[in-house]
Amino acid sequence: MDRDEKKKIRNHIGEHLDVSGARLTDDEAVFLRDFVDEYDELHKGRSETRTRSYDGWSSDGKHTREETFTETFTDDVGIRTDYSYRDDDGQGGESSNEIKDARGILNWFRDHR
């Protein structure tokens, strides 16, 4: 891919995702271009939730933790990840993160294929 073509693709991606500081290979740029172009049709609104449970140890002894992971493709191009946990002793917590940068999207897809 020549320099001008890659610059056009990067500018197109940049209309939807933060590309500042991201060094993209030709394949990554094409992947992100396709992701942005097909977002409404293939991704927008899609959500997946996974739950797992496991036993662990703390200073209070053995406990069981249940974790829930939810990934949602937001209305604007991006992915929101929600995490929550609940221990059998009543402890719990949650966090949320939005991925709206080019490298973050690429890393998410790398980890979820």
Coordinates of N, CA and C in Angstrom, one line a residue:
M1 N 0.9 -1.2 0.0 CA 0.0 0.0 0.0 C 0.9 1.2 0.0
D2 N 0.6 2.2 -0.9 CA 1.4 3.4 -0.9 C 1.1 4.3 0.2
R3 N 1.9 5.3 0.4 CA 1.8 6.2 1.5 C 0.5 7.0 1.5
D4 N 0.1 7.5 0.3 CA -1.1 8.3 0.2 C -2.3 7.5 0.5
E5 N -2.4 6.3 0.0 CA -3.5 5.4 0.3 C -3.7 5.1 1.8
K6 N -2.5 4.8 2.4 CA -2.6 4.6 3.8 C -3.0 5.8 4.6
K7 N -2.6 7.0 4.2 CA -3.0 8.2 4.8 C -4.5 8.4 4.7
K8 N -5.1 8.1 3.6 CA -6.5 8.3 3.4 C -7.2 7.3 4.3
I9 N -6.8 6.1 4.4 CA -7.4 5.1 5.2 C -7.3 5.5 6.7
R10 N -6.1 6.0 7.1 CA -5.9 6.5 8.5 C -6.9 7.6 8.8
N11 N -7.0 8.6 7.9 CA -7.9 9.7 8.1 C -9.3 9.3 8.2
H12 N -9.7 8.3 7.4 CA -11.1 7.7 7.5 C -11.3 7.1 8.8
I13 N -10.4 6.3 9.3 CA -10.5 5.6 10.6 C -10.6 6.7 11.7
G14 N -9.8 7.7 11.5 CA -9.7 8.8 12.5 C -11.0 9.6 12.7
E15 N -11.9 9.5 11.7 CA -13.2 10.1 11.9 C -14.1 9.4 12.9
H16 N -13.7 8.2 13.3 CA -14.5 7.4 14.2 C -13.7 6.9 15.4
L17 N -12.4 6.7 15.3 CA -11.6 6.2 16.4 C -10.4 7.1 16.6
D18 N -9.8 7.1 17.8 CA -8.6 7.9 18.1 C -7.4 7.1 17.5
V19 N -6.8 7.7 16.5 CA -5.6 7.1 15.9 C -4.3 7.8 16.3
S20 N -4.4 8.8 17.2 CA -3.2 9.5 17.5 C -2.2 8.6 18.2
G21 N -1.0 8.7 17.7 CA 0.1 7.9 18.3 C 0.1 6.4 17.9
A22 N -0.9 6.0 17.2 CA -1.0 4.6 16.8 C -0.2 4.3 15.5
R23 N 0.7 3.4 15.6 CA 1.4 2.9 14.4 C 0.7 1.7 13.9
L24 N 0.2 1.8 12.7 CA -0.6 0.7 12.1 C 0.1 0.1 10.9
T25 N 0.1 -1.2 10.9 CA 0.6 -1.9 9.7 C -0.5 -1.8 8.6
D26 N -0.1 -2.1 7.4 CA -1.1 -2.1 6.3 C -2.3 -3.0 6.6
D27 N -2.1 -4.2 7.1 CA -3.2 -5.1 7.5 C -4.0 -4.5 8.6
E28 N -3.4 -3.9 9.6 CA -4.2 -3.3 10.7 C -5.1 -2.2 10.2
A29 N -4.5 -1.3 9.3 CA -5.3 -0.2 8.8 C -6.5 -0.7 8.0
V30 N -6.3 -1.7 7.2 CA -7.4 -2.3 6.4 C -8.4 -2.9 7.3
F31 N -8.0 -3.7 8.3 CA -8.9 -4.3 9.3 C -9.8 -3.2 9.9
L32 N -9.1 -2.1 10.4 CA -9.9 -1.0 11.0 C -10.8 -0.3 10.1
R33 N -10.4 -0.1 8.8 CA -11.2 0.5 7.8 C -12.5 -0.3 7.7
D34 N -12.3 -1.6 7.5 CA -13.4 -2.5 7.3 C -14.3 -2.5 8.6
F35 N -13.7 -2.5 9.7 CA -14.5 -2.5 11.0 C -15.3 -1.3 11.1
V36 N -14.8 -0.1 10.7 CA -15.5 1.1 10.8 C -16.6 1.1 9.7
D37 N -16.3 0.7 8.5 CA -17.3 0.7 7.4 C -18.5 -0.3 7.7
E38 N -18.2 -1.4 8.3 CA -19.2 -2.4 8.6 C -19.8 -2.3 10.0
Y39 N -19.4 -1.3 10.7 CA -19.8 -1.3 12.1 C -21.3 -1.4 12.4
D40 N -22.1 -0.5 11.7 CA -23.5 -0.5 11.9 C -24.2 -1.8 11.6
E41 N -23.7 -2.4 10.5 CA -24.3 -3.6 10.0 C -23.9 -4.9 10.8
L42 N -22.7 -5.0 11.2 CA -22.2 -6.2 11.8 C -22.0 -6.1 13.3
H43 N -21.8 -4.9 13.9 CA -21.4 -4.9 15.3 C -22.3 -4.1 16.2
K44 N -22.8 -3.0 15.8 CA -23.5 -2.0 16.6 C -24.7 -2.7 17.4
G45 N -24.6 -2.5 18.7 CA -25.7 -3.1 19.6 C -25.4 -4.5 20.0
R46 N -24.5 -5.2 19.4 CA -24.2 -6.6 19.8 C -23.6 -6.6 21.2
S47 N -23.9 -7.6 22.0 CA -23.4 -7.7 23.3 C -23.2 -9.2 23.7
E48 N -22.2 -9.4 24.5 CA -22.0 -10.8 25.0 C -21.6 -10.7 26.4
T49 N -22.2 -11.7 27.2 CA -21.9 -11.7 28.6 C -21.3 -13.1 29.0
R50 N -20.3 -13.2 29.7 CA -19.7 -14.4 30.2 C -19.6 -14.4 31.7
T51 N -19.9 -15.5 32.3 CA -19.8 -15.6 33.8 C -18.9 -16.8 34.1
R52 N -18.1 -16.6 35.2 CA -17.3 -17.7 35.7 C -17.3 -17.6 37.2
S53 N -17.0 -18.8 37.8 CA -17.0 -18.9 39.2 C -15.8 -19.7 39.6
Y54 N -15.1 -19.3 40.7 CA -14.0 -20.1 41.1 C -13.7 -19.9 42.6
D55 N -13.0 -20.8 43.2 CA -12.7 -20.7 44.7 C -11.3 -20.1 44.8
G56 N -11.2 -19.3 45.8 CA -9.9 -18.7 46.1 C -9.7 -18.6 47.6
W57 N -8.5 -18.1 48.0 CA -8.1 -18.0 49.4 C -7.8 -16.6 49.7
S58 N -8.2 -16.2 50.9 CA -7.8 -14.9 51.5 C -7.4 -15.1 53.0
S59 N -7.2 -14.0 53.6 CA -6.8 -14.1 55.0 C -8.0 -14.6 55.9
D60 N -9.2 -14.5 55.3 CA -10.4 -15.0 56.1 C -10.7 -16.5 55.7
G61 N -9.9 -17.1 54.8 CA -10.1 -18.5 54.5 C -10.6 -18.6 53.0
K62 N -11.2 -19.7 52.7 CA -11.7 -20.0 51.4 C -12.9 -19.2 51.1
H63 N -13.0 -18.7 49.8 CA -14.2 -18.0 49.4 C -14.4 -18.4 47.9
T64 N -15.7 -18.2 47.5 CA -16.0 -18.4 46.1 C -16.3 -17.0 45.5
R65 N -15.8 -16.8 44.3 CA -16.0 -15.6 43.6 C -16.7 -15.8 42.3
E66 N -17.7 -15.1 42.0 CA -18.4 -15.1 40.7 C -18.1 -13.8 39.9
E67 N -17.6 -14.0 38.7 CA -17.2 -12.8 37.9 C -18.1 -12.8 36.6
T68 N -18.5 -11.6 36.2 CA -19.3 -11.4 35.0 C -18.5 -10.4 34.1
F69 N -18.3 -10.8 32.9 CA -17.7 -9.9 31.9 C -18.7 -9.7 30.8
T70 N -19.0 -8.4 30.4 CA -19.9 -8.1 29.4 C -19.2 -7.1 28.4
E71 N -19.2 -7.4 27.1 CA -18.7 -6.6 26.1 C -19.8 -6.2 25.2
T72 N -20.0 -4.9 24.9 CA -21.0 -4.3 24.2 C -20.5 -3.4 23.1
F73 N -20.9 -3.5 21.9 CA -20.5 -2.6 20.8 C -21.5 -1.4 20.9
T74 N -21.0 -0.3 21.2 CA -21.8 0.9 21.5 C -22.4 1.5 20.3
D75 N -23.3 2.6 20.5 CA -23.9 3.2 19.3 C -22.9 3.9 18.4
D76 N -22.0 4.6 19.0 CA -20.8 5.1 18.3 C -19.8 4.0 18.2
V77 N -18.9 4.1 17.2 CA -17.9 3.1 17.0 C -17.1 2.9 18.3
G78 N -17.1 1.8 18.9 CA -16.4 1.5 20.1 C -16.9 0.3 20.8
I79 N -16.2 -0.1 21.9 CA -16.6 -1.3 22.6 C -16.6 -0.9 24.1
R80 N -17.7 -1.2 24.8 CA -17.7 -1.0 26.3 C -17.5 -2.3 27.0
T81 N -16.6 -2.4 27.9 CA -16.4 -3.6 28.6 C -16.8 -3.3 30.1
D82 N -17.7 -4.2 30.6 CA -18.1 -4.1 32.0 C -17.7 -5.4 32.7
Y83 N -17.2 -5.2 33.9 CA -16.7 -6.3 34.8 C -17.4 -6.1 36.2
S84 N -17.8 -7.2 36.7 CA -18.3 -7.2 38.1 C -17.9 -8.5 38.8
Y85 N -17.8 -8.4 40.1 CA -17.5 -9.6 40.8 C -18.3 -9.6 42.1
R86 N -18.6 -10.8 42.6 CA -19.3 -10.9 43.9 C -18.7 -12.2 44.6
D87 N -18.3 -11.9 45.8 CA -17.8 -13.0 46.6 C -18.9 -13.6 47.5
D88 N -18.8 -14.8 47.9 CA -19.9 -15.4 48.7 C -20.0 -14.8 50.1
D89 N -19.0 -13.9 50.5 CA -19.1 -13.2 51.8 C -19.7 -11.9 51.6
G90 N -20.2 -11.6 50.4 CA -20.9 -10.3 50.2 C -20.1 -9.2 49.6
Q91 N -18.8 -9.4 49.6 CA -17.9 -8.4 48.9 C -18.2 -8.4 47.4
G92 N -18.0 -7.2 46.8 CA -18.2 -7.1 45.4 C -17.6 -5.8 44.8
G93 N -17.7 -5.7 43.5 CA -17.2 -4.5 42.9 C -17.5 -4.6 41.4
E94 N -17.3 -3.5 40.8 CA -17.6 -3.4 39.3 C -16.7 -2.3 38.7
S95 N -16.5 -2.4 37.4 CA -15.8 -1.4 36.7 C -16.3 -1.4 35.2
S96 N -16.0 -0.3 34.5 CA -16.5 -0.2 33.1 C -15.4 0.6 32.4
N97 N -15.2 0.2 31.1 CA -14.2 0.8 30.3 C -14.7 0.9 28.9
E98 N -14.4 2.1 28.2 CA -14.8 2.2 26.8 C -13.5 2.2 26.0
I99 N -13.5 1.4 24.9 CA -12.4 1.3 24.0 C -12.8 2.1 22.7
K100 N -12.1 3.2 22.5 CA -12.5 4.1 21.4 C -11.2 4.5 20.6
D101 N -10.1 3.7 20.8 CA -8.9 4.1 20.1 C -8.5 2.9 19.2
A102 N -7.8 3.2 18.2 CA -7.4 2.2 17.2 C -6.7 1.0 17.8
R103 N -5.7 1.3 18.6 CA -4.9 0.2 19.1 C -5.7 -0.7 20.1
G104 N -6.5 0.0 20.9 CA -7.4 -0.7 21.8 C -8.4 -1.7 21.1
I105 N -8.9 -1.2 20.0 CA -9.8 -2.1 19.2 C -9.1 -3.3 18.7
L106 N -7.9 -3.0 18.1 CA -7.1 -4.1 17.6 C -6.7 -5.1 18.6
N107 N -6.3 -4.6 19.8 CA -6.0 -5.5 20.9 C -7.2 -6.3 21.4
W108 N -8.4 -5.7 21.4 CA -9.6 -6.4 21.8 C -9.9 -7.6 20.9
F109 N -9.8 -7.3 19.6 CA -10.1 -8.4 18.6 C -9.0 -9.5 18.7
R110 N -7.7 -9.1 18.9 CA -6.7 -10.1 19.0 C -7.0 -11.0 20.2
D111 N -7.5 -10.4 21.3 CA -7.7 -11.2 22.5 C -9.0 -12.0 22.5
H112 N -9.9 -11.7 21.5 CA -11.3 -12.3 21.5 C -11.5 -13.1 20.2
R113 N -10.5 -13.5 19.6 CA -10.7 -14.4 18.4 C -10.4 -15.8 18.7

